[in-house]
């Protein structure tokens, strides 16, 4: 009798444990919580962008951050919101890229982090010989931006960011 009870208990435990670990038995509410918890990584904040620029070891991260601010109108532009595009990038066709195609005339990305990785690919492809900030600004003015005052605006944004940091 006790042997049968033990076998029945073990069998029931295995069934219950398998059911708990089987995604088909997770409630919609639990699935939503899990997804939201994992999506916090994907939720954009300026602080996360700064950290990611450093994590990817991009040269002149303060310039790249200022570019993202300018290109997105302080992270409010439609291209950023709909395309996850922080840098106003067009779809790359002749270098490695993380973009998924073109929407609204610009590259679109799965999430904002992929936009940063794509900028890193751009940088590795076209900016690898640049050694100084002045050379970087010169390249951006000549090859990246359509606005003739882009570098001037970028330098102003960097000054604003430094002022803001010094107030903290």
XYZ file of N, CA, C and O in Angstrom:
672
model
N 0.812 -1.192 0.000
C 0.000 0.000 0.000
C 0.861 1.264 0.000
O 0.625 2.181 -0.778
N 1.876 1.306 0.886
C 2.726 2.491 0.968
C 3.557 2.675 -0.293
O 3.794 3.796 -0.717
N 3.976 1.583 -0.902
C 4.736 1.660 -2.156
C 3.892 2.295 -3.244
O 4.364 3.128 -4.030
N 2.614 1.921 -3.329
C 1.706 2.496 -4.322
C 1.450 3.961 -4.051
O 1.375 4.776 -4.976
N 1.348 4.340 -2.773
C 1.123 5.743 -2.397
C 2.333 6.597 -2.744
O 2.186 7.699 -3.260
N 3.516 6.083 -2.489
C 4.748 6.802 -2.816
C 4.857 6.979 -4.328
O 5.155 8.059 -4.820
N 4.569 5.908 -5.079
C 4.613 5.978 -6.541
C 3.597 6.997 -7.060
O 3.907 7.793 -7.941
N 2.420 6.994 -6.485
C 1.376 7.942 -6.884
C 1.817 9.379 -6.573
O 1.634 10.284 -7.380
N 2.431 9.601 -5.414
C 2.903 10.930 -5.019
C 4.006 11.415 -5.956
O 4.002 12.566 -6.400
N 4.943 10.542 -6.269
C 6.041 10.897 -7.181
C 5.485 11.229 -8.564
O 5.852 12.227 -9.179
N 4.574 10.409 -9.053
C 3.972 10.633 -10.367
C 3.244 11.981 -10.394
O 3.402 12.768 -11.336
N 2.464 12.249 -9.363
C 1.725 13.512 -9.290
C 2.691 14.695 -9.234
O 2.483 15.714 -9.903
N 3.771 14.546 -8.478
C 4.767 15.618 -8.371
C 5.417 15.899 -9.715
O 5.599 17.054 -10.102
N 5.787 14.853 -10.433
C 6.406 15.021 -11.757
C 5.437 15.717 -12.707
O 5.806 16.646 -13.432
N 4.194 15.302 -12.702
C 3.187 15.921 -13.575
C 3.027 17.399 -13.225
O 3.030 18.262 -14.102
N 2.908 17.692 -11.949
C 2.737 19.086 -11.512
C 3.959 19.918 -11.875
O 3.838 21.014 -12.417
N 5.170 19.410 -11.602
C 6.388 20.154 -11.925
C 6.513 20.381 -13.427
O 6.872 21.469 -13.874
N 6.222 19.362 -14.211
C 6.277 19.530 -15.667
C 5.272 20.572 -16.128
O 5.534 21.362 -17.017
N 4.121 20.546 -15.512
C 3.083 21.500 -15.890
C 3.503 22.919 -15.518
O 3.274 23.857 -16.262
N 4.145 23.105 -14.368
C 4.607 24.420 -13.935
C 5.673 24.951 -14.889
O 5.710 26.127 -15.205
N 6.546 24.073 -15.374
C 7.620 24.491 -16.263
C 7.199 24.569 -17.729
O 7.961 25.001 -18.566
N 6.008 24.165 -18.039
C 5.521 24.185 -19.418
C 4.852 25.529 -19.683
O 3.889 25.895 -19.010
N 5.359 26.277 -20.651
C 4.864 27.622 -20.951
C 3.376 27.639 -21.285
O 2.701 28.635 -21.086
N 2.847 26.533 -21.753
C 1.415 26.490 -22.088
C 0.541 26.699 -20.861
O -0.613 27.082 -20.973
N 1.087 26.432 -19.693
C 0.308 26.543 -18.468
C 0.576 27.838 -17.697
O 0.089 28.008 -16.590
N 1.347 28.749 -18.292
C 1.596 30.042 -17.650
C 0.437 30.965 -18.004
O 0.059 31.091 -19.169
N -0.094 31.611 -17.019
C -1.237 32.505 -17.252
C -0.809 33.692 -18.110
O 0.374 34.056 -18.153
N -1.768 34.308 -18.760
C -1.487 35.493 -19.583
C -0.907 36.612 -18.721
O -0.019 37.336 -19.152
N -1.398 36.737 -17.511
C -0.898 37.757 -16.596
C 0.583 37.528 -16.287
O 1.398 38.446 -16.323
N 0.956 36.288 -16.026
C 2.355 35.953 -15.734
C 3.226 36.194 -16.970
O 4.325 36.741 -16.866
N 2.740 35.793 -18.146
C 3.493 36.033 -19.387
C 3.749 37.522 -19.571
O 4.859 37.936 -19.909
N 2.735 38.342 -19.341
C 2.876 39.787 -19.483
C 3.918 40.327 -18.518
O 4.745 41.160 -18.893
N 3.908 39.849 -17.279
C 4.905 40.291 -16.303
C 6.314 39.908 -16.721
O 7.242 40.702 -16.608
N 6.480 38.696 -17.224
C 7.798 38.230 -17.676
C 8.280 39.081 -18.835
O 9.423 39.532 -18.868
N 7.406 39.333 -19.793
C 7.776 40.141 -20.956
C 8.149 41.553 -20.525
O 9.173 42.081 -20.940
N 7.334 42.163 -19.658
C 7.630 43.524 -19.187
C 8.956 43.567 -18.455
O 9.742 44.493 -18.611
N 9.226 42.544 -17.640
C 10.475 42.496 -16.892
C 11.669 42.433 -17.839
O 12.653 43.119 -17.662
N 11.567 41.613 -18.891
C 12.654 41.494 -19.858
C 12.739 42.709 -20.765
O 13.806 43.026 -21.273
N 11.637 43.401 -20.995
C 11.632 44.564 -21.862
C 12.256 45.791 -21.205
O 12.565 46.753 -21.896
N 12.433 45.782 -19.894
C 13.036 46.956 -19.268
C 14.424 47.215 -19.839
O 14.861 48.350 -19.888
N 15.104 46.177 -20.304
C 16.393 46.346 -20.967
C 16.230 47.156 -22.250
O 17.096 47.919 -22.618
N 15.116 46.952 -22.935
C 14.891 47.596 -24.227
C 14.307 48.992 -24.103
O 14.354 49.754 -25.037
N 13.745 49.322 -22.959
C 13.154 50.639 -22.766
C 14.277 51.670 -22.783
O 15.261 51.545 -22.067
N 14.112 52.694 -23.604
C 15.147 53.705 -23.762
C 15.131 54.716 -22.623
O 14.076 55.174 -22.208
N 16.327 55.052 -22.162
C 16.537 56.224 -21.324
C 17.873 56.835 -21.754
O 18.765 56.112 -22.217
N 18.032 58.135 -21.603
C 19.325 58.742 -21.938
C 20.482 58.118 -21.156
O 21.574 57.942 -21.701
N 20.228 57.747 -19.913
C 21.281 57.134 -19.092
C 21.712 55.792 -19.668
O 22.897 55.455 -19.681
N 20.730 55.005 -20.145
C 21.062 53.715 -20.757
C 21.855 53.916 -22.035
O 22.769 53.139 -22.333
N 21.523 54.949 -22.797
C 22.282 55.239 -24.018
C 23.728 55.567 -23.670
O 24.653 55.024 -24.272
N 23.932 56.443 -22.694
C 25.297 56.803 -22.286
C 26.084 55.555 -21.874
O 27.233 55.372 -22.289
N 25.469 54.709 -21.072
C 26.138 53.488 -20.608
C 26.455 52.559 -21.780
O 27.536 51.956 -21.821
N 25.538 52.453 -22.726
C 25.739 51.550 -23.865
C 26.845 52.064 -24.778
O 27.622 51.276 -25.309
N 26.945 53.372 -24.951
C 28.036 53.940 -25.752
C 29.380 53.576 -25.137
O 30.330 53.233 -25.852
N 29.449 53.629 -23.820
C 30.694 53.257 -23.128
C 30.939 51.753 -23.217
O 32.068 51.312 -23.430
N 29.868 50.978 -23.064
C 29.981 49.519 -23.135
C 30.508 49.067 -24.496
O 31.331 48.155 -24.575
N 30.054 49.732 -25.557
C 30.506 49.381 -26.908
C 31.868 49.977 -27.236
O 32.414 49.724 -28.303
N 32.390 50.791 -26.315
C 33.708 51.388 -26.463
C 33.808 52.266 -27.714
O 34.821 52.251 -28.419
N 32.739 53.002 -27.992
C 32.762 53.933 -29.122
C 33.692 55.099 -28.806
O 33.689 55.606 -27.681
N 34.459 55.499 -29.786
C 35.323 56.663 -29.604
C 34.476 57.922 -29.519
O 33.457 58.028 -30.192
N 34.893 58.841 -28.698
C 34.233 60.127 -28.517
C 32.744 59.963 -28.169
O 31.875 60.524 -28.838
N 32.446 59.196 -27.126
C 31.039 58.936 -26.790
C 30.243 60.205 -26.493
O 29.037 60.253 -26.749
N 30.900 61.244 -25.997
C 30.195 62.509 -25.736
C 29.714 63.153 -27.037
O 28.655 63.769 -27.077
N 30.478 62.964 -28.113
C 30.065 63.481 -29.421
C 28.913 62.644 -29.960
O 27.915 63.181 -30.450
N 29.035 61.333 -29.854
C 27.994 60.427 -30.358
C 26.686 60.662 -29.599
O 25.609 60.704 -30.200
N 26.775 60.866 -28.287
C 25.580 61.147 -27.494
C 24.927 62.452 -27.961
O 23.709 62.524 -28.131
N 25.740 63.465 -28.173
C 25.210 64.750 -28.650
C 24.574 64.590 -30.032
O 23.554 65.219 -30.326
N 25.159 63.736 -30.870
C 24.552 63.457 -32.172
C 23.153 62.872 -31.997
O 22.224 63.281 -32.688
N 23.026 61.921 -31.093
C 21.723 61.301 -30.853
C 20.716 62.348 -30.373
O 19.567 62.361 -30.811
N 21.154 63.248 -29.503
C 20.256 64.308 -29.035
C 19.804 65.197 -30.188
O 18.618 65.521 -30.300
N 20.758 65.606 -31.025
C 20.419 66.475 -32.158
C 19.528 65.763 -33.166
O 18.528 66.319 -33.619
N 19.914 64.550 -33.529
C 19.200 63.821 -34.578
C 17.771 63.467 -34.184
O 16.920 63.310 -35.038
N 17.517 63.350 -32.881
C 16.186 62.945 -32.420
C 15.394 64.093 -31.796
O 14.292 63.853 -31.292
N 15.954 65.298 -31.804
C 15.267 66.394 -31.128
C 15.055 66.083 -29.663
O 13.937 66.134 -29.165
N 16.140 65.716 -28.999
C 16.110 65.324 -27.577
C 15.247 64.076 -27.363
O 14.493 63.994 -26.401
N 15.382 63.132 -28.279
C 14.726 61.819 -28.168
C 13.208 61.895 -28.321
O 12.490 61.073 -27.772
N 12.736 62.854 -29.095
C 11.295 63.035 -29.284
C 10.842 62.879 -30.731
O 9.650 62.901 -31.007
N 11.759 62.732 -31.668
C 11.386 62.719 -33.085
C 10.589 61.474 -33.466
O 10.692 60.423 -32.825
N 9.828 61.608 -34.515
C 9.040 60.500 -35.039
C 9.947 59.366 -35.531
O 9.647 58.197 -35.325
N 11.057 59.717 -36.163
C 11.990 58.691 -36.671
C 12.539 57.865 -35.516
O 12.682 56.652 -35.616
N 12.822 58.522 -34.397
C 13.295 57.767 -33.234
C 12.179 56.897 -32.673
O 12.360 55.714 -32.407
N 11.001 57.480 -32.494
C 9.896 56.746 -31.873
C 9.387 55.587 -32.724
O 9.066 54.525 -32.196
N 9.311 55.774 -34.031
C 8.762 54.711 -34.881
C 9.821 53.765 -35.424
O 9.554 52.594 -35.624
N 11.031 54.275 -35.665
C 12.087 53.467 -36.287
C 13.175 53.036 -35.310
O 14.120 52.362 -35.703
N 13.100 53.488 -34.064
C 14.168 53.219 -33.078
C 15.520 53.709 -33.587
O 16.559 53.122 -33.294
N 15.496 54.778 -34.371
C 16.689 55.287 -35.040
C 17.186 56.533 -34.304
O 16.590 57.592 -34.385
N 18.297 56.385 -33.588
C 18.852 57.478 -32.793
C 19.710 58.450 -33.585
O 19.993 59.548 -33.111
N 20.146 58.071 -34.782
C 21.154 58.870 -35.479
C 20.725 59.352 -36.860
O 21.556 59.832 -37.619
N 19.467 59.202 -37.183
C 19.003 59.635 -38.497
C 19.644 58.850 -39.634
O 19.758 59.346 -40.749
N 20.062 57.628 -39.334
C 20.770 56.802 -40.324
C 19.820 56.376 -41.442
O 18.651 56.110 -41.210
N 20.379 56.313 -42.632
C 19.675 55.735 -43.778
C 20.027 54.250 -43.813
O 20.965 53.808 -43.147
N 19.298 53.486 -44.602
C 19.565 52.051 -44.695
C 20.946 51.814 -45.295
O 21.263 52.305 -46.370
N 21.773 51.088 -44.584
C 23.124 50.768 -45.057
C 23.050 49.649 -46.082
O 22.318 48.676 -45.892
N 23.807 49.798 -47.144
C 23.817 48.769 -48.181
C 25.215 48.247 -48.487
O 25.355 47.204 -49.113
N 26.260 48.966 -48.036
C 27.620 48.544 -48.396
C 28.526 48.344 -47.184
O 29.733 48.440 -47.288
N 27.933 48.068 -46.031
C 28.707 47.782 -44.811
C 27.842 46.902 -43.921
O 26.638 46.789 -44.137
N 28.434 46.280 -42.918
C 27.615 45.501 -41.977
C 26.580 46.419 -41.336
O 26.847 47.600 -41.092
N 25.398 45.885 -41.058
C 24.334 46.703 -40.495
C 23.401 45.858 -39.635
O 23.335 44.637 -39.798
N 22.710 46.525 -38.744
C 21.681 45.870 -37.936
C 20.293 46.361 -38.327
O 19.307 45.950 -37.721
N 20.219 47.245 -39.333
C 18.893 47.766 -39.682
C 18.063 46.688 -40.358
O 18.577 45.728 -40.902
N 16.760 46.884 -40.266
C 15.796 45.909 -40.798
C 15.187 46.365 -42.113
O 14.294 45.708 -42.632
N 15.637 47.508 -42.633
C 15.094 48.046 -43.871
C 14.849 49.533 -43.720
O 15.427 50.189 -42.862
N 13.981 50.057 -44.591
C 13.675 51.487 -44.586
C 12.198 51.714 -44.320
O 11.355 51.042 -44.908
N 11.923 52.647 -43.434
C 10.572 53.144 -43.185
C 10.698 54.642 -42.979
O 11.647 55.101 -42.345
N 9.778 55.391 -43.514
C 9.787 56.852 -43.376
C 11.090 57.477 -43.882
O 11.558 58.475 -43.355
N 11.698 56.852 -44.893
C 12.918 57.389 -45.485
C 14.182 57.166 -44.677
O 15.247 57.667 -45.037
N 14.111 56.429 -43.585
C 15.273 56.164 -42.728
C 15.317 54.685 -42.364
O 14.311 53.989 -42.418
N 16.490 54.257 -41.932
C 16.632 52.875 -41.460
C 15.757 52.671 -40.229
O 15.533 53.602 -39.457
N 15.241 51.460 -40.091
C 14.510 51.138 -38.864
C 15.167 49.933 -38.203
O 15.805 49.111 -38.850
N 15.014 49.887 -36.886
C 15.694 48.900 -36.054
C 14.710 48.207 -35.132
O 13.686 48.765 -34.767
N 15.087 47.014 -34.723
C 14.276 46.241 -33.779
C 14.103 46.984 -32.456
O 13.040 46.980 -31.865
N 15.176 47.595 -31.988
C 15.119 48.407 -30.773
C 16.232 49.449 -30.837
O 17.074 49.422 -31.730
N 16.240 50.359 -29.885
C 17.202 51.463 -29.908
C 18.643 50.984 -29.827
O 19.543 51.591 -30.407
N 18.878 49.881 -29.137
C 20.249 49.370 -28.991
C 20.824 48.941 -30.339
O 22.018 49.113 -30.604
N 19.960 48.400 -31.206
C 20.427 47.997 -32.539
C 20.846 49.216 -33.351
O 21.747 49.133 -34.189
N 20.198 50.346 -33.107
C 20.593 51.590 -33.765
C 22.010 51.996 -33.343
O 22.813 52.435 -34.163
N 22.310 51.820 -32.067
C 23.647 52.156 -31.560
C 24.688 51.199 -32.144
O 25.775 51.619 -32.557
N 24.358 49.927 -32.215
C 25.283 48.947 -32.811
C 25.529 49.299 -34.275
O 26.663 49.232 -34.763
N 24.485 49.708 -34.988
C 24.652 50.093 -36.385
C 25.564 51.308 -36.503
O 26.401 51.381 -37.398
N 25.419 52.262 -35.587
C 26.327 53.409 -35.596
C 27.767 52.947 -35.341
O 28.701 53.456 -35.949
N 27.938 51.958 -34.476
C 29.279 51.412 -34.218
C 29.841 50.776 -35.486
O 31.033 50.937 -35.791
N 29.006 50.058 -36.243
C 29.449 49.488 -37.526
C 29.836 50.601 -38.496
O 30.850 50.515 -39.189
N 29.019 51.644 -38.559
C 29.324 52.806 -39.399
C 30.674 53.388 -39.011
O 31.537 53.635 -39.849
N 30.857 53.589 -37.711
C 32.093 54.167 -37.197
C 33.304 53.291 -37.530
O 34.339 53.790 -37.974
N 33.169 51.988 -37.338
C 34.275 51.070 -37.627
C 34.611 51.060 -39.122
O 35.774 50.917 -39.503
N 33.594 51.222 -39.958
C 33.803 51.181 -41.402
C 34.429 52.468 -41.926
O 35.358 52.420 -42.735
N 33.931 53.617 -41.473
C 34.330 54.887 -42.081
C 35.201 55.790 -41.211
O 35.817 56.718 -41.728
N 35.257 55.544 -39.935
C 35.958 56.470 -39.046
C 37.164 55.854 -38.346
O 37.711 56.454 -37.426
N 37.581 54.689 -38.773
C 38.646 53.977 -38.055
C 39.996 54.693 -38.099
O 40.820 54.512 -37.211
N 40.246 55.526 -39.100
C 41.528 56.238 -39.194
C 41.521 57.578 -38.472
O 42.544 58.237 -38.388
N 40.395 57.971 -37.971
C 40.282 59.261 -37.286
C 40.849 59.140 -35.876
O 40.483 58.236 -35.126
N 41.716 60.076 -35.535
C 42.404 60.003 -34.239
C 41.969 61.090 -33.268
O 42.024 60.896 -32.061
N 41.565 62.247 -33.762
C 41.264 63.368 -32.873
C 39.802 63.798 -33.003
O 39.141 63.497 -34.001
N 39.355 64.545 -32.010
C 38.000 65.084 -32.061
C 37.836 66.018 -33.255
O 36.790 66.008 -33.906
N 38.856 66.830 -33.536
C 38.765 67.752 -34.671
C 38.564 66.990 -35.985
O 37.757 67.399 -36.821
N 39.294 65.892 -36.161
C 39.116 65.075 -37.372
C 37.711 64.478 -37.419
O 37.099 64.401 -38.481
N 37.211 64.081 -36.264
C 35.871 63.506 -36.176
C 34.823 64.540 -36.587
O 33.952 64.272 -37.419
N 34.933 65.734 -36.011
C 34.010 66.815 -36.368
C 34.109 67.151 -37.860
O 33.096 67.369 -38.519
N 35.326 67.171 -38.362
C 35.539 67.484 -39.786
C 34.837 66.444 -40.665
O 34.166 66.794 -41.633
N 34.989 65.175 -40.322
C 34.324 64.121 -41.096
C 32.804 64.281 -41.034
O 32.126 64.206 -42.056
N 32.287 64.496 -39.838
C 30.836 64.632 -39.690
C 30.302 65.800 -40.512
O 29.271 65.681 -41.179
N 31.001 66.905 -40.483
C 30.572 68.079 -41.238
C 30.606 67.852 -42.738
O 29.722 68.310 -43.469
N 31.608 67.127 -43.211
C 31.774 66.920 -44.644
C 30.960 65.749 -45.188
O 30.543 65.766 -46.353
N 30.712 64.721 -44.368
C 30.147 63.479 -44.897
C 28.859 62.981 -44.240
O 28.164 62.161 -44.814
N 28.571 63.423 -43.051
C 27.459 62.847 -42.302
C 26.204 63.714 -42.369
O 25.121 63.227 -42.622
N 26.387 64.974 -42.112
C 25.238 65.859 -41.932
C 24.875 66.601 -43.207
O 25.736 66.937 -44.021
N 23.586 66.859 -43.347
C 23.103 67.683 -44.451
C 23.101 69.155 -44.047
O 23.215 70.031 -44.893
N 22.975 69.432 -42.763
C 22.938 70.796 -42.242
C 24.354 71.374 -42.202
O 25.242 70.821 -41.545
N 24.604 72.502 -42.898
C 25.953 73.088 -42.891
C 26.397 73.557 -41.503
O 27.587 73.725 -41.254
N 25.460 73.743 -40.581
C 25.800 74.178 -39.222
C 25.791 73.010 -38.230
O 25.789 73.215 -37.020
N 25.810 71.793 -38.744
C 25.704 70.600 -37.900
C 26.801 70.554 -36.843
O 26.514 70.352 -35.654
N 28.041 70.734 -37.234
C 29.160 70.640 -36.291
C 29.044 71.734 -35.237
O 29.255 71.481 -34.042
N 28.667 72.928 -35.654
C 28.476 74.033 -34.714
C 27.385 73.679 -33.695
O 27.561 73.875 -32.484
N 26.283 73.131 -34.158
C 25.183 72.724 -33.273
C 25.617 71.586 -32.354
O 25.240 71.540 -31.181
N 26.404 70.676 -32.886
C 26.899 69.545 -32.105
C 27.802 70.026 -30.963
O 27.644 69.605 -29.813
N 28.701 70.941 -31.275
C 29.596 71.480 -30.245
C 28.812 72.247 -29.184
O 29.139 72.164 -27.992
N 27.773 72.947 -29.599
C 26.930 73.663 -28.640
C 26.205 72.674 -27.723
O 26.112 72.874 -26.514
N 25.721 71.586 -28.293
C 25.037 70.560 -27.507
C 26.011 69.946 -26.495
O 25.650 69.704 -25.342
N 27.226 69.705 -26.894
C 28.246 69.146 -25.985
C 28.514 70.120 -24.841
O 28.595 69.716 -23.677
N 28.615 71.416 -25.151
C 28.809 72.433 -24.093
C 27.624 72.424 -23.120
O 27.812 72.481 -21.908
N 26.410 72.351 -23.646
C 25.208 72.295 -22.791
C 25.247 71.069 -21.876
O 24.921 71.162 -20.695
N 25.645 69.930 -22.443
C 25.716 68.695 -21.655
C 26.755 68.821 -20.539
O 26.516 68.373 -19.414
N 27.885 69.442 -20.844
C 28.917 69.630 -19.814
C 28.425 70.560 -18.718
O 28.671 70.314 -17.532
N 27.736 71.629 -19.101
C 27.167 72.549 -18.115
C 26.172 71.846 -17.218
O 26.175 72.013 -16.000
N 25.313 71.050 -17.839
C 24.302 70.302 -17.081
C 24.959 69.339 -16.089
O 24.538 69.222 -14.949
N 26.025 68.677 -16.540
C 26.734 67.735 -15.660
C 27.401 68.464 -14.496
O 27.439 67.942 -13.388
N 27.919 69.654 -14.758
C 28.610 70.388 -13.690
C 27.648 70.901 -12.617
O 28.050 71.174 -11.496
N 26.361 71.002 -12.966
C 25.343 71.452 -11.998
C 24.909 70.343 -11.064
O 24.297 70.600 -10.040
N 25.197 69.100 -11.419
C 24.744 67.962 -10.612
C 25.665 67.690 -9.455
O 26.760 67.970 -9.358
